[in-house]
Amino acid sequence: MTYVDGFVVAVQTANRETYRKFAEAAAVVFKENGALNVVECWGDDVPEGKLTSFPMAVKRADDETVVFSWVTWPSRQVRDEGMKAVMADPRVQPDTSPMPFDGKRMIYGGFEVIVDA
């Protein structure tokens, strides 16, 4: 069964193109290390909540946009091995490729797919 890593971040709206280029470059690294696909979605209709919401979760500022992303892997085992390689790859290290978002406010997690209709 496939496995999915999900991510939610806040990106400065003015840095959309910078983020897109960063995401495209990172997608290459993920796919080289076993990912089936990488999807990056720029928030277009992401309302503020009263109790919970994507904007609240990432502490989105007025000049930021919520980005929702996921990476699909063939299995948890492939993901565990692939993610280690991705995290060690110099092409996605903050020193060589600065992240265009605040990683401290990123929400992420791994998910076992239970329905894929």
mmCIF file of N, CA and C in Angstrom:
data_model
loop_
_atom_site.group_PDB
_atom_site.id
_atom_site.type_symbol
_atom_site.label_atom_id
_atom_site.label_comp_id
_atom_site.label_asym_id
_atom_site.label_seq_id
_atom_site.Cartn_x
_atom_site.Cartn_y
_atom_site.Cartn_z
ATOM 1 N N MET A 1 0.854 -1.185 0.000
ATOM 2 C CA MET A 1 0.000 0.000 0.000
ATOM 3 C C MET A 1 0.890 1.236 0.000
ATOM 4 N N THR A 2 0.488 2.253 -0.735
ATOM 5 C CA THR A 2 1.279 3.475 -0.816
ATOM 6 C C THR A 2 1.303 4.208 0.518
ATOM 7 N N TYR A 3 2.267 5.103 0.624
ATOM 8 C CA TYR A 3 2.487 5.881 1.838
ATOM 9 C C TYR A 3 2.627 7.338 1.420
ATOM 10 N N VAL A 4 2.103 8.254 2.230
ATOM 11 C CA VAL A 4 2.109 9.672 1.883
ATOM 12 C C VAL A 4 2.710 10.490 3.019
ATOM 13 N N ASP A 5 3.614 11.387 2.672
ATOM 14 C CA ASP A 5 4.089 12.410 3.597
ATOM 15 C C ASP A 5 3.350 13.686 3.253
ATOM 16 N N GLY A 6 2.731 14.325 4.250
ATOM 17 C CA GLY A 6 2.001 15.559 4.040
ATOM 18 C C GLY A 6 2.680 16.714 4.743
ATOM 19 N N PHE A 7 2.589 17.896 4.138
ATOM 20 C CA PHE A 7 3.239 19.088 4.668
ATOM 21 C C PHE A 7 2.326 20.295 4.512
ATOM 22 N N VAL A 8 2.326 21.173 5.508
ATOM 23 C CA VAL A 8 1.641 22.459 5.417
ATOM 24 C C VAL A 8 2.624 23.516 5.912
ATOM 25 N N VAL A 9 2.825 24.568 5.101
ATOM 26 C CA VAL A 9 3.726 25.661 5.472
ATOM 27 C C VAL A 9 3.090 26.994 5.104
ATOM 28 N N ALA A 10 3.625 28.047 5.670
ATOM 29 C CA ALA A 10 3.250 29.409 5.289
ATOM 30 C C ALA A 10 4.420 30.012 4.529
ATOM 31 N N VAL A 11 4.132 30.570 3.363
ATOM 32 C CA VAL A 11 5.163 31.156 2.506
ATOM 33 C C VAL A 11 4.798 32.608 2.232
ATOM 34 N N GLN A 12 5.773 33.493 2.287
ATOM 35 C CA GLN A 12 5.494 34.884 1.951
ATOM 36 C C GLN A 12 4.922 34.935 0.535
ATOM 37 N N THR A 13 3.781 35.568 0.405
ATOM 38 C CA THR A 13 3.065 35.611 -0.866
ATOM 39 C C THR A 13 3.959 36.146 -1.985
ATOM 40 N N ALA A 14 4.783 37.120 -1.682
ATOM 41 C CA ALA A 14 5.685 37.694 -2.689
ATOM 42 C C ALA A 14 6.744 36.697 -3.155
ATOM 43 N N ASN A 15 6.952 35.621 -2.406
ATOM 44 C CA ASN A 15 7.979 34.625 -2.747
ATOM 45 C C ASN A 15 7.415 33.387 -3.437
ATOM 46 N N ARG A 16 6.247 33.516 -4.050
ATOM 47 C CA ARG A 16 5.621 32.352 -4.707
ATOM 48 C C ARG A 16 6.554 31.703 -5.727
ATOM 49 N N GLU A 17 7.151 32.489 -6.608
ATOM 50 C CA GLU A 17 8.011 31.931 -7.647
ATOM 51 C C GLU A 17 9.273 31.320 -7.038
ATOM 52 N N THR A 18 9.832 31.947 -6.025
ATOM 53 C CA THR A 18 11.001 31.383 -5.335
ATOM 54 C C THR A 18 10.648 30.033 -4.728
ATOM 55 N N TYR A 19 9.468 29.955 -4.088
ATOM 56 C CA TYR A 19 9.031 28.694 -3.498
ATOM 57 C C TYR A 19 8.813 27.643 -4.586
ATOM 58 N N ARG A 20 8.188 28.032 -5.684
ATOM 59 C CA ARG A 20 7.927 27.077 -6.763
ATOM 60 C C ARG A 20 9.231 26.477 -7.288
ATOM 61 N N LYS A 21 10.240 27.316 -7.484
ATOM 62 C CA LYS A 21 11.540 26.829 -7.963
ATOM 63 C C LYS A 21 12.181 25.902 -6.937
ATOM 64 N N PHE A 22 12.112 26.274 -5.660
ATOM 65 C CA PHE A 22 12.636 25.422 -4.588
ATOM 66 C C PHE A 22 11.922 24.075 -4.600
ATOM 67 N N ALA A 23 10.601 24.097 -4.707
ATOM 68 C CA ALA A 23 9.803 22.862 -4.690
ATOM 69 C C ALA A 23 10.108 21.984 -5.897
ATOM 70 N N GLU A 24 10.280 22.584 -7.057
ATOM 71 C CA GLU A 24 10.629 21.801 -8.243
ATOM 72 C C GLU A 24 11.978 21.108 -8.070
ATOM 73 N N ALA A 25 12.950 21.823 -7.527
ATOM 74 C CA ALA A 25 14.272 21.239 -7.304
ATOM 75 C C ALA A 25 14.206 20.127 -6.260
ATOM 76 N N ALA A 26 13.450 20.344 -5.186
ATOM 77 C CA ALA A 26 13.309 19.319 -4.156
ATOM 78 C C ALA A 26 12.585 18.095 -4.702
ATOM 79 N N ALA A 27 11.615 18.297 -5.584
ATOM 80 C CA ALA A 27 10.867 17.172 -6.165
ATOM 81 C C ALA A 27 11.802 16.229 -6.916
ATOM 82 N N VAL A 28 12.784 16.784 -7.591
ATOM 83 C CA VAL A 28 13.764 15.949 -8.298
ATOM 84 C C VAL A 28 14.477 15.038 -7.304
ATOM 85 N N VAL A 29 14.879 15.598 -6.180
ATOM 86 C CA VAL A 29 15.592 14.820 -5.155
ATOM 87 C C VAL A 29 14.680 13.738 -4.573
ATOM 88 N N PHE A 30 13.437 14.088 -4.266
ATOM 89 C CA PHE A 30 12.500 13.094 -3.743
ATOM 90 C C PHE A 30 12.313 11.947 -4.737
ATOM 91 N N LYS A 31 12.108 12.272 -6.008
ATOM 92 C CA LYS A 31 11.855 11.232 -7.004
ATOM 93 C C LYS A 31 13.088 10.372 -7.251
ATOM 94 N N GLU A 32 14.267 10.972 -7.199
ATOM 95 C CA GLU A 32 15.499 10.186 -7.344
ATOM 96 C C GLU A 32 15.648 9.174 -6.211
ATOM 97 N N ASN A 33 14.993 9.446 -5.094
ATOM 98 C CA ASN A 33 15.118 8.584 -3.922
ATOM 99 C C ASN A 33 13.862 7.761 -3.643
ATOM 100 N N GLY A 34 13.061 7.532 -4.677
ATOM 101 C CA GLY A 34 11.973 6.578 -4.569
ATOM 102 C C GLY A 34 10.561 7.122 -4.532
ATOM 103 N N ALA A 35 10.380 8.431 -4.430
ATOM 104 C CA ALA A 35 9.019 8.976 -4.405
ATOM 105 C C ALA A 35 8.345 8.762 -5.752
ATOM 106 N N LEU A 36 7.063 8.476 -5.707
ATOM 107 C CA LEU A 36 6.285 8.299 -6.929
ATOM 108 C C LEU A 36 5.880 9.636 -7.526
ATOM 109 N N ASN A 37 5.485 10.570 -6.669
ATOM 110 C CA ASN A 37 5.158 11.916 -7.135
ATOM 111 C C ASN A 37 5.225 12.902 -5.980
ATOM 112 N N VAL A 38 5.311 14.175 -6.353
ATOM 113 C CA VAL A 38 5.360 15.277 -5.398
ATOM 114 C C VAL A 38 4.344 16.305 -5.880
ATOM 115 N N VAL A 39 3.466 16.736 -4.981
ATOM 116 C CA VAL A 39 2.434 17.716 -5.337
ATOM 117 C C VAL A 39 2.571 18.915 -4.405
ATOM 118 N N GLU A 40 2.594 20.100 -4.990
ATOM 119 C CA GLU A 40 2.676 21.355 -4.241
ATOM 120 C C GLU A 40 1.454 22.193 -4.603
ATOM 121 N N CYS A 41 0.698 22.644 -3.619
ATOM 122 C CA CYS A 41 -0.534 23.397 -3.861
ATOM 123 C C CYS A 41 -0.480 24.748 -3.149
ATOM 124 N N TRP A 42 -0.636 25.829 -3.920
ATOM 125 C CA TRP A 42 -0.627 27.194 -3.399
ATOM 126 C C TRP A 42 -2.038 27.536 -2.938
ATOM 127 N N GLY A 43 -2.190 27.951 -1.699
ATOM 128 C CA GLY A 43 -3.508 28.239 -1.137
ATOM 129 C C GLY A 43 -4.278 29.281 -1.935
ATOM 130 N N ASP A 44 -5.535 28.953 -2.234
ATOM 131 C CA ASP A 44 -6.383 29.834 -3.009
ATOM 132 C C ASP A 44 -7.693 30.138 -2.276
ATOM 133 N N ASP A 45 -8.164 29.174 -1.500
ATOM 134 C CA ASP A 45 -9.408 29.323 -0.742
ATOM 135 C C ASP A 45 -9.200 28.626 0.601
ATOM 136 N N VAL A 46 -8.432 29.274 1.478
ATOM 137 C CA VAL A 46 -8.026 28.678 2.752
ATOM 138 C C VAL A 46 -8.505 29.601 3.875
ATOM 139 N N PRO A 47 -9.723 29.372 4.359
ATOM 140 C CA PRO A 47 -10.308 30.296 5.332
ATOM 141 C C PRO A 47 -9.681 30.198 6.722
ATOM 142 N N GLU A 48 -9.741 31.320 7.424
ATOM 143 C CA GLU A 48 -9.370 31.351 8.843
ATOM 144 C C GLU A 48 -10.434 30.600 9.623
ATOM 145 N N GLY A 49 -10.040 29.885 10.628
ATOM 146 C CA GLY A 49 -10.999 29.192 11.460
ATOM 147 C C GLY A 49 -11.238 29.919 12.765
ATOM 148 N N LYS A 50 -12.209 29.441 13.504
ATOM 149 C CA LYS A 50 -12.458 29.990 14.838
ATOM 150 C C LYS A 50 -11.747 29.179 15.902
ATOM 151 N N LEU A 51 -11.647 27.875 15.669
ATOM 152 C CA LEU A 51 -10.985 26.991 16.623
ATOM 153 C C LEU A 51 -9.696 26.418 16.021
ATOM 154 N N THR A 52 -9.801 25.914 14.770
ATOM 155 C CA THR A 52 -8.636 25.377 14.068
ATOM 156 C C THR A 52 -8.741 25.734 12.592
ATOM 157 N N SER A 53 -7.608 25.762 11.918
ATOM 158 C CA SER A 53 -7.564 25.984 10.473
ATOM 159 C C SER A 53 -6.118 25.843 10.018
ATOM 160 N N PHE A 54 -5.930 25.719 8.709
ATOM 161 C CA PHE A 54 -4.572 25.701 8.175
ATOM 162 C C PHE A 54 -3.830 26.994 8.525
ATOM 163 N N PRO A 55 -4.426 28.174 8.312
ATOM 164 C CA PRO A 55 -3.700 29.402 8.661
ATOM 165 C C PRO A 55 -3.298 29.466 10.134
ATOM 166 N N MET A 56 -4.196 29.039 11.011
ATOM 167 C CA MET A 56 -3.876 29.059 12.441
ATOM 168 C C MET A 56 -2.766 28.056 12.766
ATOM 169 N N ALA A 57 -2.813 26.913 12.119
ATOM 170 C CA ALA A 57 -1.846 25.854 12.418
ATOM 171 C C ALA A 57 -0.411 26.278 12.106
ATOM 172 N N VAL A 58 -0.234 27.050 11.032
ATOM 173 C CA VAL A 58 1.115 27.477 10.648
ATOM 174 C C VAL A 58 1.412 28.924 11.050
ATOM 175 N N LYS A 59 0.492 29.510 11.835
ATOM 176 C CA LYS A 59 0.648 30.893 12.285
ATOM 177 C C LYS A 59 0.913 31.835 11.112
ATOM 178 N N ARG A 60 0.064 31.711 10.088
ATOM 179 C CA ARG A 60 0.206 32.497 8.865
ATOM 180 C C ARG A 60 0.068 33.983 9.160
ATOM 181 N N ALA A 61 1.012 34.747 8.655
ATOM 182 C CA ALA A 61 0.959 36.209 8.763
ATOM 183 C C ALA A 61 0.136 36.769 7.597
ATOM 184 N N ASP A 62 -0.243 38.025 7.694
ATOM 185 C CA ASP A 62 -1.067 38.649 6.664
ATOM 186 C C ASP A 62 -0.417 38.630 5.283
ATOM 187 N N ASP A 63 0.910 38.645 5.231
ATOM 188 C CA ASP A 63 1.606 38.670 3.943
ATOM 189 C C ASP A 63 2.058 37.277 3.493
ATOM 190 N N GLU A 64 1.439 36.236 4.052
ATOM 191 C CA GLU A 64 1.803 34.861 3.713
ATOM 192 C C GLU A 64 0.615 34.097 3.131
ATOM 193 N N THR A 65 0.944 33.020 2.423
ATOM 194 C CA THR A 65 -0.041 32.117 1.841
ATOM 195 C C THR A 65 0.244 30.713 2.349
ATOM 196 N N VAL A 66 -0.807 29.954 2.614
ATOM 197 C CA VAL A 66 -0.651 28.563 3.049
ATOM 198 C C VAL A 66 -0.367 27.684 1.835
ATOM 199 N N VAL A 67 0.617 26.812 1.984
ATOM 200 C CA VAL A 67 0.959 25.839 0.949
ATOM 201 C C VAL A 67 0.736 24.444 1.526
ATOM 202 N N PHE A 68 0.047 23.617 0.772
ATOM 203 C CA PHE A 68 -0.274 22.237 1.160
ATOM 204 C C PHE A 68 0.415 21.321 0.164
ATOM 205 N N SER A 69 1.214 20.387 0.664
ATOM 206 C CA SER A 69 2.026 19.538 -0.211
ATOM 207 C C SER A 69 1.987 18.099 0.250
ATOM 208 N N TRP A 70 2.245 17.201 -0.687
ATOM 209 C CA TRP A 70 2.390 15.808 -0.296
ATOM 210 C C TRP A 70 3.326 15.084 -1.255
ATOM 211 N N VAL A 71 3.957 14.056 -0.717
ATOM 212 C CA VAL A 71 4.861 13.190 -1.469
ATOM 213 C C VAL A 71 4.306 11.782 -1.329
ATOM 214 N N THR A 72 4.113 11.107 -2.450
ATOM 215 C CA THR A 72 3.605 9.740 -2.435
ATOM 216 C C THR A 72 4.761 8.775 -2.670
ATOM 217 N N TRP A 73 4.795 7.747 -1.844
ATOM 218 C CA TRP A 73 5.841 6.716 -1.896
ATOM 219 C C TRP A 73 5.178 5.353 -2.135
ATOM 220 N N PRO A 74 5.913 4.389 -2.674
ATOM 221 C CA PRO A 74 5.342 3.062 -2.885
ATOM 222 C C PRO A 74 5.029 2.329 -1.577
ATOM 223 N N SER A 75 5.772 2.642 -0.512
ATOM 224 C CA SER A 75 5.577 1.962 0.777
ATOM 225 C C SER A 75 6.246 2.771 1.884
ATOM 226 N N ARG A 76 5.945 2.422 3.110
ATOM 227 C CA ARG A 76 6.592 3.073 4.250
ATOM 228 C C ARG A 76 8.090 2.775 4.247
ATOM 229 N N GLN A 77 8.453 1.541 3.899
ATOM 230 C CA GLN A 77 9.868 1.169 3.877
ATOM 231 C C GLN A 77 10.636 2.013 2.858
ATOM 232 N N VAL A 78 10.085 2.172 1.659
ATOM 233 C CA VAL A 78 10.742 3.003 0.640
ATOM 234 C C VAL A 78 10.825 4.446 1.125
ATOM 235 N N ARG A 79 9.759 4.922 1.784
ATOM 236 C CA ARG A 79 9.764 6.287 2.317
ATOM 237 C C ARG A 79 10.839 6.473 3.370
ATOM 238 N N ASP A 80 10.958 5.521 4.302
ATOM 239 C CA ASP A 80 11.951 5.654 5.367
ATOM 240 C C ASP A 80 13.365 5.718 4.790
ATOM 241 N N GLU A 81 13.655 4.852 3.831
ATOM 242 C CA GLU A 81 14.981 4.847 3.206
ATOM 243 C C GLU A 81 15.173 6.088 2.345
ATOM 244 N N GLY A 82 14.157 6.423 1.566
ATOM 245 C CA GLY A 82 14.243 7.573 0.676
ATOM 246 C C GLY A 82 14.369 8.885 1.419
ATOM 247 N N MET A 83 13.615 9.029 2.500
ATOM 248 C CA MET A 83 13.646 10.280 3.260
ATOM 249 C C MET A 83 15.012 10.493 3.904
ATOM 250 N N LYS A 84 15.650 9.423 4.374
ATOM 251 C CA LYS A 84 17.010 9.560 4.912
ATOM 252 C C LYS A 84 17.943 10.113 3.846
ATOM 253 N N ALA A 85 17.831 9.570 2.638
ATOM 254 C CA ALA A 85 18.689 10.024 1.541
ATOM 255 C C ALA A 85 18.358 11.476 1.159
ATOM 256 N N VAL A 86 17.084 11.819 1.128
ATOM 257 C CA VAL A 86 16.687 13.188 0.797
ATOM 258 C C VAL A 86 17.278 14.162 1.817
ATOM 259 N N MET A 87 17.120 13.853 3.091
ATOM 260 C CA MET A 87 17.597 14.758 4.150
ATOM 261 C C MET A 87 19.116 14.908 4.142
ATOM 262 N N ALA A 88 19.830 13.925 3.597
ATOM 263 C CA ALA A 88 21.291 13.994 3.526
ATOM 264 C C ALA A 88 21.776 14.651 2.230
ATOM 265 N N ASP A 89 20.902 14.853 1.278
ATOM 266 C CA ASP A 89 21.290 15.376 -0.031
ATOM 267 C C ASP A 89 21.618 16.868 0.079
ATOM 268 N N PRO A 90 22.805 17.270 -0.372
ATOM 269 C CA PRO A 90 23.199 18.676 -0.256
ATOM 270 C C PRO A 90 22.312 19.635 -1.055
ATOM 271 N N ARG A 91 21.594 19.135 -2.052
ATOM 272 C CA ARG A 91 20.736 20.005 -2.865
ATOM 273 C C ARG A 91 19.532 20.546 -2.094
ATOM 274 N N VAL A 92 19.198 19.926 -0.967
ATOM 275 C CA VAL A 92 18.060 20.414 -0.175
ATOM 276 C C VAL A 92 18.474 20.842 1.227
ATOM 277 N N GLN A 93 19.744 21.051 1.433
ATOM 278 C CA GLN A 93 20.241 21.516 2.725
ATOM 279 C C GLN A 93 20.089 23.034 2.820
ATOM 280 N N PRO A 94 19.652 23.543 3.964
ATOM 281 C CA PRO A 94 19.476 24.999 4.115
ATOM 282 C C PRO A 94 20.740 25.802 3.814
ATOM 283 N N ASP A 95 21.906 25.195 4.010
ATOM 284 C CA ASP A 95 23.168 25.901 3.747
ATOM 285 C C ASP A 95 23.348 26.193 2.259
ATOM 286 N N THR A 96 22.942 25.234 1.404
ATOM 287 C CA THR A 96 23.153 25.375 -0.037
ATOM 288 C C THR A 96 21.899 25.804 -0.780
ATOM 289 N N SER A 97 20.747 25.530 -0.206
ATOM 290 C CA SER A 97 19.472 25.874 -0.845
ATOM 291 C C SER A 97 18.518 26.390 0.229
ATOM 292 N N PRO A 98 18.606 27.681 0.572
ATOM 293 C CA PRO A 98 17.781 28.211 1.659
ATOM 294 C C PRO A 98 16.281 27.963 1.418
ATOM 295 N N MET A 99 15.600 27.516 2.458
ATOM 296 C CA MET A 99 14.178 27.254 2.356
ATOM 297 C C MET A 99 13.418 28.583 2.347
ATOM 298 N N PRO A 100 12.488 28.745 1.410
ATOM 299 C CA PRO A 100 11.728 30.005 1.343
ATOM 300 C C PRO A 100 10.510 30.015 2.267
ATOM 301 N N PHE A 101 10.654 29.411 3.436
ATOM 302 C CA PHE A 101 9.594 29.401 4.446
ATOM 303 C C PHE A 101 10.242 29.117 5.795
ATOM 304 N N ASP A 102 9.500 29.354 6.853
ATOM 305 C CA ASP A 102 9.984 29.119 8.213
ATOM 306 C C ASP A 102 9.716 27.663 8.584
ATOM 307 N N GLY A 103 10.753 26.849 8.565
ATOM 308 C CA GLY A 103 10.612 25.434 8.856
ATOM 309 C C GLY A 103 10.092 25.127 10.250
ATOM 310 N N LYS A 104 10.242 26.072 11.172
ATOM 311 C CA LYS A 104 9.743 25.860 12.539
ATOM 312 C C LYS A 104 8.221 25.855 12.588
ATOM 313 N N ARG A 105 7.581 26.448 11.570
ATOM 314 C CA ARG A 105 6.114 26.488 11.538
ATOM 315 C C ARG A 105 5.531 25.451 10.580
ATOM 316 N N MET A 106 6.374 24.587 10.052
ATOM 317 C CA MET A 106 5.902 23.549 9.138
ATOM 318 C C MET A 106 5.218 22.432 9.925
ATOM 319 N N ILE A 107 4.095 21.966 9.397
ATOM 320 C CA ILE A 107 3.404 20.810 9.955
ATOM 321 C C ILE A 107 3.618 19.668 8.976
ATOM 322 N N TYR A 108 3.989 18.514 9.470
ATOM 323 C CA TYR A 108 4.231 17.389 8.569
ATOM 324 C C TYR A 108 3.913 16.081 9.274
ATOM 325 N N GLY A 109 3.750 15.065 8.490
ATOM 326 C CA GLY A 109 3.509 13.735 9.037
ATOM 327 C C GLY A 109 3.421 12.714 7.929
ATOM 328 N N GLY A 110 3.597 11.453 8.315
ATOM 329 C CA GLY A 110 3.493 10.344 7.377
ATOM 330 C C GLY A 110 2.169 9.622 7.579
ATOM 331 N N PHE A 111 1.576 9.201 6.461
ATOM 332 C CA PHE A 111 0.242 8.617 6.503
ATOM 333 C C PHE A 111 0.163 7.358 5.651
ATOM 334 N N GLU A 112 -0.405 6.316 6.223
ATOM 335 C CA GLU A 112 -0.698 5.092 5.488
ATOM 336 C C GLU A 112 -2.004 5.304 4.726
ATOM 337 N N VAL A 113 -2.000 5.020 3.446
ATOM 338 C CA VAL A 113 -3.204 5.189 2.639
ATOM 339 C C VAL A 113 -4.175 4.053 2.986
ATOM 340 N N ILE A 114 -5.420 4.415 3.311
ATOM 341 C CA ILE A 114 -6.421 3.392 3.615
ATOM 342 C C ILE A 114 -7.569 3.377 2.604
ATOM 343 N N VAL A 115 -7.732 4.460 1.836
ATOM 344 C CA VAL A 115 -8.690 4.491 0.721
ATOM 345 C C VAL A 115 -8.025 5.274 -0.405
ATOM 346 N N ASP A 116 -8.069 4.718 -1.608
ATOM 347 C CA ASP A 116 -7.559 5.395 -2.795
ATOM 348 C C ASP A 116 -8.551 5.112 -3.915
ATOM 349 N N ALA A 117 -9.592 5.911 -3.983
ATOM 350 C CA ALA A 117 -10.684 5.641 -4.926
ATOM 351 C C ALA A 117 -10.467 6.323 -6.260
#
